[in-house]
Amino acid sequence: MKTAKKADEAAALIPEGSVLLIGGFMGVGSPHRLIDALVARGVGGFTVVANDTAMPGCGIGKLVTAGLVTKLIASHIGLNPETQAKLIAGEIEVELVPQGTLVERIRAGGVGLGGVLTATGLGTPVEDGKQVMEIDGKRFLLEKPIRGDFALIAAKSADYKGNLEYSLTAHNFNPIMAMAADTVIAEPHSILPVGAIPPDAVKTPGVLVDHLLEREH
Amino acid sequence: MKTAKKADEAAALIPEGSVLLIGGFMGVGSPHRLIDALVARGVGGFTVVANDTAMPGCGIGKLVTAGLVTKLIASHIGLNPETQAKLIAGEIEVELVPQGTLVERIRAGGVGLGGVLTATGLGTPVEDGKQVMEIDGKRFLLEKPIRGDFALIAAKSADYKGNLEYSLTAHNFNPIMAMAADTVIAEPHSILPVGAIPPDAVKTPGVLVDHLLEREH
Amino acid sequence: MDAKEIIARRVAREVKTDMLVNLGIGLPSLVANFLPADVDVFFQAENGVIGLGSRPPEGMEDPDLTDAGGSFVTAVPGAASIDSAMSFGLIRGGHLDMTVLGGLQVDERGFLANWMVPGKMVPGMGGAMDLVAGAKRVIVAMVHSAKGKPKIVPECTLPLTAARRVSLIVTELAVIEPTEAGLVLRELGPGASVEDVRAATSASLIIPEQIPAMELV
Amino acid sequence: MDAKEIIARRVAREVKTDMLVNLGIGLPSLVANFLPADVDVFFQAENGVIGLGSRPPEGMEDPDLTDAGGSFVTAVPGAASIDSAMSFGLIRGGHLDMTVLGGLQVDERGFLANWMVPGKMVPGMGGAMDLVAGAKRVIVAMVHSAKGKPKIVPECTLPLTAARRVSLIVTELAVIEPTEAGLVLRELGPGASVEDVRAATSASLIIPEQIPAMELV
């Protein structure tokens, strides 16, 4: 059984300098209450792995604005001018990764694979400095697995075993990130009694989840 | 929209010598009506990729008994003495693959990856003849992707767009196989009107499914 | 009819029933407005939905249902929610029938550059590299030249999106098909002559004897 | 108390609340019968369920809910259905806290052989190689010797299941921990002496000064 934590209690678990996998796509499906608690706490130096940094004032954008992000691994930062500005000012290091490669690298980290062999990025700047392998006459880039110290994910609902359901386009990176971190903190909209989520509806088994945020008020 | 086919119409689509990915684990979650139709038709020479061959008289075991399987790629054949006998008699070629490696190889075939880098099988006979790669100081076997000409899968329910839901331990290899074949034939227990399966409940999007078997009578 | 509408109306003719189609943001997204009523397709938004619908009426937005540009959308009956792993599995595994993308440059090899201009803002590639590397058909929908400078060039000077030959280039002046032999001028836009196209194109073009006029939906 | 019950009762003490545990078929499956009431764990069946329950009453079997041996089971409240990719993702990604498996041989390196005897029937490795390569703790539960022949040997003569040192060997005579330095005799079974263990073991054993008696649940 998991006991539901307040957002500030959960944020306090995360040491300075941690590698954070954070769910969400332009803020949709991001753990907003947890992000607000991190901003309120002010401890940073984080490496953030996420699809994007949303916009200023939204989702992961708030962490960037607050100066808590030292390094970013993402597929897209074009809609957040503050991320751009900090990149140009040398205040944040950015590794850009094709979106499909990013999710497969995180999955590889989560399911114990040694890397990802993909055609995406071949012949582009993404190839620079990476090993290219020829397999049965086709060329593939070897991309390394990614894991986090923490995964901070959002879900539609949870039960007190930690089982999670997701909603529509708020799935995005959340189910995969739930597999790839030492500690997984899930922020559900609601928490249901154990047994109220049918086994076939569970998309993240509770055994993957370490901490639950209390439901929304 | 998909029109629902009778089992013998669906079986007739499958040429002699095809590579078939067939869902199921000891017969649970196998496309039983489709298998019966293949046995009734008697065309064979198939390469079958499946977790196991169940037991004589059950699921994929029926295809083996009927002599329709020339080659088998599976993780376990220990509970089907007929598969064993045909292997010893040289009537069927068998490639044994660790179960987790098998599902990842099929997934790689389905999602366009060049291979699977796994620690499973290292230091065992599974390693023989395969490339071993060292990545960041750890050793991994390079396992090749698997694809089929056809995937024959079972589902709990479908809609006429081909969207699929699965039930309990009848998921097994079905959702992954649905991604890894040129033609996917799904055998659902029931078929619902389009819109009756909520988007969040769909586990195989209908765009992956080419043909539906009519519902059970 | 402005250039963008010509392009969108021509690209719409490429979309056939039962396809899975991904439309990029901006110009490509206009294609959805011009589909004939009898064409029944699913649109994918790579952030996680198959069966993208139109914009919701004011006040009926769902915060968990947006497109890849972050705009609120609806879902059609038979839609499926997918996570990023499934979404890019579809794209990279060859399950996406067509992607329509904007372009900065296309060259004689048929290679596309559309994700960054060195020295300018670095938005990141998002899903573009996966889409161009993985989709069955890649259609570049773009105005023929940018401020008088040709965009169809001998060799891209901007960083490539993928080293893969795109399927078709559609501009307001022409439909051009990249082939093994080079860029073939297939159709002329409303009122455009071969000379107009040549004048606006710095790449070599193969000019067949008969070049029909573009048909628009 | 027979040998198997001694082993199962001793292994049961290794199972702690909140673990995810996979029990192999045969002897290992008996462990579930001896868990203390206050130990709250989830059992995984690798064919696709987390939260395996007991056997269903006669007539209440569900054809879509079986364990990895193909026997009908139930699911506990809070159970989750998972496909084979998730199931082996959990196993291979280090999310499985413990697997209990039978053994044919274990050697001084702590390497296990438990999937085939050359010259005999070839059952296939099923999930065994994934489990031994991937689980956090691997516990071998087996009778100490087979028909008078030692099973704990200097070096396995049977094909290995994985080149990974298992965590613990539990027999009716002893608890033995494979370590960097070799096999350490940790506990003695009911009525067994160091000499009994030595006589039934062909591998070298490291014998500490104090060796407590096995405690059983």
CSV table of N, CA and C in Angstrom, one decimal, chain D residues 53-136:
chain,number,residue,atom,x,y,z
D,53,GLY,N,-3.7,-14.7,-7.8
D,53,GLY,CA,-4.3,-15.2,-6.6
D,53,GLY,C,-4.3,-16.7,-6.5
D,54,SER,N,-5.1,-17.2,-5.6
D,54,SER,CA,-5.1,-18.7,-5.5
D,54,SER,C,-5.9,-19.3,-6.6
D,55,ARG,N,-6.0,-20.6,-6.6
D,55,ARG,CA,-6.8,-21.4,-7.5
D,55,ARG,C,-8.3,-21.0,-7.4
D,56,PRO,N,-9.0,-20.9,-8.5
D,56,PRO,CA,-10.5,-20.6,-8.3
D,56,PRO,C,-11.2,-21.9,-7.9
D,57,PRO,N,-12.4,-21.7,-7.3
D,57,PRO,CA,-13.2,-22.9,-7.0
D,57,PRO,C,-13.6,-23.5,-8.3
D,58,GLU,N,-13.9,-24.8,-8.2
D,58,GLU,CA,-14.4,-25.6,-9.4
D,58,GLU,C,-15.5,-24.9,-10.0
D,59,GLY,N,-15.5,-24.7,-11.3
D,59,GLY,CA,-16.6,-24.1,-12.1
D,59,GLY,C,-16.5,-22.6,-12.2
D,60,MET,N,-15.5,-22.0,-11.5
D,60,MET,CA,-15.4,-20.5,-11.5
D,60,MET,C,-14.1,-20.1,-12.2
D,61,GLU,N,-13.5,-21.1,-13.0
D,61,GLU,CA,-12.3,-20.7,-13.7
D,61,GLU,C,-12.6,-19.7,-14.9
D,62,ASP,N,-11.7,-18.9,-15.2
D,62,ASP,CA,-11.8,-18.0,-16.3
D,62,ASP,C,-10.8,-18.4,-17.4
D,63,PRO,N,-11.3,-18.8,-18.6
D,63,PRO,CA,-10.3,-19.3,-19.6
D,63,PRO,C,-9.2,-18.3,-19.9
D,64,ASP,N,-9.4,-17.0,-19.6
D,64,ASP,CA,-8.4,-16.0,-19.9
D,64,ASP,C,-7.6,-15.6,-18.7
D,65,LEU,N,-7.6,-16.5,-17.7
D,65,LEU,CA,-6.7,-16.1,-16.5
D,65,LEU,C,-6.0,-17.4,-16.0
D,66,THR,N,-4.8,-17.5,-16.4
D,66,THR,CA,-4.0,-18.7,-16.0
D,66,THR,C,-2.6,-18.2,-15.6
D,67,ASP,N,-1.9,-19.1,-14.9
D,67,ASP,CA,-0.5,-18.8,-14.6
D,67,ASP,C,0.4,-19.3,-15.7
D,68,ALA,N,1.7,-19.2,-15.4
D,68,ALA,CA,2.7,-19.5,-16.5
D,68,ALA,C,2.8,-21.0,-16.7
D,69,GLY,N,2.2,-21.8,-15.8
D,69,GLY,CA,2.1,-23.2,-16.0
D,69,GLY,C,0.9,-23.6,-16.8
D,70,GLY,N,0.0,-22.6,-17.1
D,70,GLY,CA,-1.2,-22.9,-17.8
D,70,GLY,C,-2.4,-23.3,-16.9
D,71,SER,N,-2.2,-23.2,-15.5
D,71,SER,CA,-3.3,-23.5,-14.6
D,71,SER,C,-4.2,-22.3,-14.3
D,72,PHE,N,-5.4,-22.6,-14.1
D,72,PHE,CA,-6.4,-21.5,-13.8
D,72,PHE,C,-6.0,-20.9,-12.5
D,73,VAL,N,-6.1,-19.6,-12.4
D,73,VAL,CA,-5.8,-18.8,-11.2
D,73,VAL,C,-6.9,-17.8,-11.0
D,74,THR,N,-6.7,-17.0,-9.9
D,74,THR,CA,-7.5,-15.8,-9.7
D,74,THR,C,-6.6,-14.6,-9.6
D,75,ALA,N,-7.2,-13.5,-9.5
D,75,ALA,CA,-6.4,-12.2,-9.4
D,75,ALA,C,-6.8,-11.5,-8.1
D,76,VAL,N,-5.9,-11.0,-7.4
D,76,VAL,CA,-6.2,-10.3,-6.1
D,76,VAL,C,-6.7,-8.9,-6.4
D,77,PRO,N,-7.4,-8.2,-5.5
D,77,PRO,CA,-7.7,-6.8,-5.7
D,77,PRO,C,-6.5,-6.0,-5.9
D,78,GLY,N,-6.5,-5.1,-6.9
D,78,GLY,CA,-5.3,-4.3,-7.2
D,78,GLY,C,-4.4,-5.0,-8.3
D,79,ALA,N,-4.9,-6.1,-8.8
D,79,ALA,CA,-4.1,-6.8,-9.8
D,79,ALA,C,-4.1,-6.0,-11.1
D,80,ALA,N,-3.1,-6.3,-12.0
D,80,ALA,CA,-2.9,-5.6,-13.3
D,80,ALA,C,-2.7,-6.7,-14.3
D,81,SER,N,-3.4,-6.5,-15.4
D,81,SER,CA,-3.1,-7.3,-16.6
D,81,SER,C,-2.0,-6.7,-17.4
D,82,ILE,N,-1.0,-7.5,-17.8
D,82,ILE,CA,0.1,-6.9,-18.6
D,82,ILE,C,0.4,-7.8,-19.8
D,83,ASP,N,0.9,-7.2,-20.9
D,83,ASP,CA,1.2,-8.0,-22.0
D,83,ASP,C,2.7,-8.5,-21.9
D,84,SER,N,3.1,-9.3,-22.8
D,84,SER,CA,4.4,-10.0,-22.6
D,84,SER,C,5.6,-8.9,-22.6
D,85,ALA,N,5.4,-7.8,-23.4
D,85,ALA,CA,6.4,-6.8,-23.4
D,85,ALA,C,6.6,-6.2,-22.1
D,86,MET,N,5.5,-5.8,-21.4
D,86,MET,CA,5.6,-5.2,-20.1
D,86,MET,C,6.0,-6.3,-19.1
D,87,SER,N,5.6,-7.5,-19.2
D,87,SER,CA,5.9,-8.5,-18.2
D,87,SER,C,7.4,-8.7,-18.2
D,88,PHE,N,8.0,-8.9,-19.4
D,88,PHE,CA,9.5,-9.1,-19.5
D,88,PHE,C,10.2,-7.8,-19.3
D,89,GLY,N,9.6,-6.7,-19.6
D,89,GLY,CA,10.2,-5.4,-19.3
D,89,GLY,C,10.4,-5.3,-17.8
D,90,LEU,N,9.5,-5.7,-17.0
D,90,LEU,CA,9.6,-5.7,-15.6
D,90,LEU,C,10.7,-6.6,-15.1
D,91,ILE,N,10.8,-7.8,-15.7
D,91,ILE,CA,11.8,-8.8,-15.3
D,91,ILE,C,13.2,-8.4,-15.7
D,92,ARG,N,13.3,-7.9,-17.0
D,92,ARG,CA,14.6,-7.6,-17.5
D,92,ARG,C,15.1,-6.2,-17.1
D,93,GLY,N,14.2,-5.3,-16.7
D,93,GLY,CA,14.5,-4.0,-16.3
D,93,GLY,C,14.9,-3.8,-14.8
D,94,GLY,N,14.9,-5.0,-14.1
D,94,GLY,CA,15.3,-4.9,-12.7
D,94,GLY,C,14.1,-4.5,-11.8
D,95,HIS,N,12.9,-4.7,-12.2
D,95,HIS,CA,11.7,-4.3,-11.4
D,95,HIS,C,11.2,-5.5,-10.6
D,96,LEU,N,11.6,-6.7,-11.0
D,96,LEU,CA,11.2,-7.8,-10.2
D,96,LEU,C,12.1,-8.0,-9.0
D,97,ASP,N,11.5,-8.0,-7.8
D,97,ASP,CA,12.4,-8.0,-6.6
D,97,ASP,C,13.0,-9.4,-6.4
D,98,MET,N,12.2,-10.4,-6.7
D,98,MET,CA,12.7,-11.7,-6.5
D,98,MET,C,12.1,-12.8,-7.4
D,99,THR,N,13.0,-13.7,-7.8
D,99,THR,CA,12.4,-14.9,-8.5
D,99,THR,C,12.9,-16.1,-7.8
D,100,VAL,N,12.0,-17.0,-7.7
D,100,VAL,CA,12.4,-18.3,-7.0
D,100,VAL,C,12.2,-19.4,-8.1
D,101,LEU,N,13.4,-20.1,-8.4
D,101,LEU,CA,13.4,-21.0,-9.5
D,101,LEU,C,14.0,-22.4,-9.0
D,102,GLY,N,13.6,-23.4,-9.6
D,102,GLY,CA,14.2,-24.7,-9.4
D,102,GLY,C,15.6,-24.8,-10.1
D,103,GLY,N,16.4,-25.8,-9.7
D,103,GLY,CA,17.7,-25.9,-10.3
D,103,GLY,C,18.1,-27.3,-10.6
D,104,LEU,N,18.9,-27.5,-11.7
D,104,LEU,CA,19.5,-28.8,-11.9
D,104,LEU,C,20.9,-28.8,-11.4
D,105,GLN,N,21.6,-27.7,-11.6
D,105,GLN,CA,23.0,-27.5,-11.0
D,105,GLN,C,23.2,-26.1,-10.6
D,106,VAL,N,24.0,-25.9,-9.6
D,106,VAL,CA,24.5,-24.5,-9.3
D,106,VAL,C,26.0,-24.8,-9.0
D,107,ASP,N,26.9,-23.8,-9.4
D,107,ASP,CA,28.3,-24.1,-9.3
D,107,ASP,C,29.0,-23.0,-8.4
D,108,GLU,N,30.3,-23.2,-8.2
D,108,GLU,CA,31.0,-22.4,-7.3
D,108,GLU,C,31.0,-20.9,-7.6
D,109,ARG,N,30.7,-20.6,-8.9
D,109,ARG,CA,30.6,-19.2,-9.3
D,109,ARG,C,29.2,-18.6,-9.0
D,110,GLY,N,28.3,-19.5,-8.6
D,110,GLY,CA,27.0,-19.1,-8.3
D,110,GLY,C,26.1,-19.2,-9.6
D,111,PHE,N,26.6,-19.8,-10.6
D,111,PHE,CA,25.9,-19.9,-11.9
D,111,PHE,C,24.9,-21.0,-11.8
D,112,LEU,N,23.8,-20.8,-12.4
D,112,LEU,CA,22.7,-21.8,-12.4
D,112,LEU,C,22.5,-22.4,-13.8
D,113,ALA,N,22.2,-23.7,-13.7
D,113,ALA,CA,21.8,-24.5,-15.0
D,113,ALA,C,20.4,-25.1,-14.6
D,114,ASN,N,19.4,-24.7,-15.3
D,114,ASN,CA,18.1,-25.3,-14.9
D,114,ASN,C,17.1,-25.4,-16.1
D,115,TRP,N,17.7,-25.4,-17.4
D,115,TRP,CA,16.7,-25.4,-18.4
D,115,TRP,C,16.8,-26.6,-19.4
D,116,MET,N,18.0,-27.2,-19.4
D,116,MET,CA,18.0,-28.4,-20.3
D,116,MET,C,19.1,-29.4,-20.0
D,117,VAL,N,18.9,-30.6,-20.3
D,117,VAL,CA,19.8,-31.7,-20.2
D,117,VAL,C,20.1,-32.2,-21.6
D,118,PRO,N,21.4,-32.0,-22.1
D,118,PRO,CA,21.7,-32.4,-23.4
D,118,PRO,C,21.4,-33.9,-23.6
D,119,GLY,N,20.8,-34.2,-24.8
D,119,GLY,CA,20.5,-35.6,-25.0
D,119,GLY,C,19.1,-36.0,-24.6
D,120,LYS,N,18.5,-35.2,-23.7
D,120,LYS,CA,17.1,-35.4,-23.3
D,120,LYS,C,16.2,-34.5,-24.1
D,121,MET,N,14.9,-34.6,-23.7
D,121,MET,CA,13.9,-33.7,-24.3
D,121,MET,C,14.4,-32.2,-24.2
D,122,VAL,N,14.1,-31.4,-25.2
D,122,VAL,CA,14.4,-30.0,-25.2
D,122,VAL,C,13.2,-29.2,-25.0
D,123,PRO,N,13.0,-28.8,-23.8
D,123,PRO,CA,11.7,-28.1,-23.5
D,123,PRO,C,11.7,-26.6,-23.9
D,124,GLY,N,12.9,-26.0,-24.0
D,124,GLY,CA,13.0,-24.6,-24.2
D,124,GLY,C,13.2,-23.8,-22.9
D,125,MET,N,13.8,-22.7,-23.0
D,125,MET,CA,14.0,-21.9,-21.8
D,125,MET,C,12.9,-21.1,-21.3
D,126,GLY,N,11.8,-21.0,-22.1
D,126,GLY,CA,10.7,-20.1,-21.6
D,126,GLY,C,11.2,-18.8,-21.1
D,127,GLY,N,10.8,-18.4,-19.9
D,127,GLY,CA,11.3,-17.2,-19.3
D,127,GLY,C,12.4,-17.3,-18.4
D,128,ALA,N,13.0,-18.5,-18.2
D,128,ALA,CA,14.0,-18.7,-17.2
D,128,ALA,C,15.3,-17.9,-17.4
D,129,MET,N,15.7,-17.8,-18.6
D,129,MET,CA,16.9,-17.0,-18.8
D,129,MET,C,16.7,-15.5,-18.5
D,130,ASP,N,15.6,-15.0,-18.9
D,130,ASP,CA,15.2,-13.6,-18.6
D,130,ASP,C,15.2,-13.4,-17.1
D,131,LEU,N,14.5,-14.3,-16.4
D,131,LEU,CA,14.4,-14.2,-14.9
D,131,LEU,C,15.7,-14.2,-14.2
D,132,VAL,N,16.6,-15.1,-14.6
D,132,VAL,CA,17.9,-15.2,-13.9
D,132,VAL,C,18.8,-14.0,-14.3
D,133,ALA,N,18.7,-13.6,-15.5
D,133,ALA,CA,19.5,-12.4,-15.9
D,133,ALA,C,19.0,-11.1,-15.3
D,134,GLY,N,17.7,-11.0,-15.1
D,134,GLY,CA,17.1,-9.7,-14.8
D,134,GLY,C,16.6,-9.5,-13.4
D,135,ALA,N,16.2,-10.5,-12.7
D,135,ALA,CA,15.6,-10.2,-11.4
D,135,ALA,C,16.6,-9.7,-10.4
D,136,LYS,N,16.1,-8.8,-9.4
D,136,LYS,CA,17.0,-8.3,-8.5
D,136,LYS,C,17.6,-9.4,-7.6
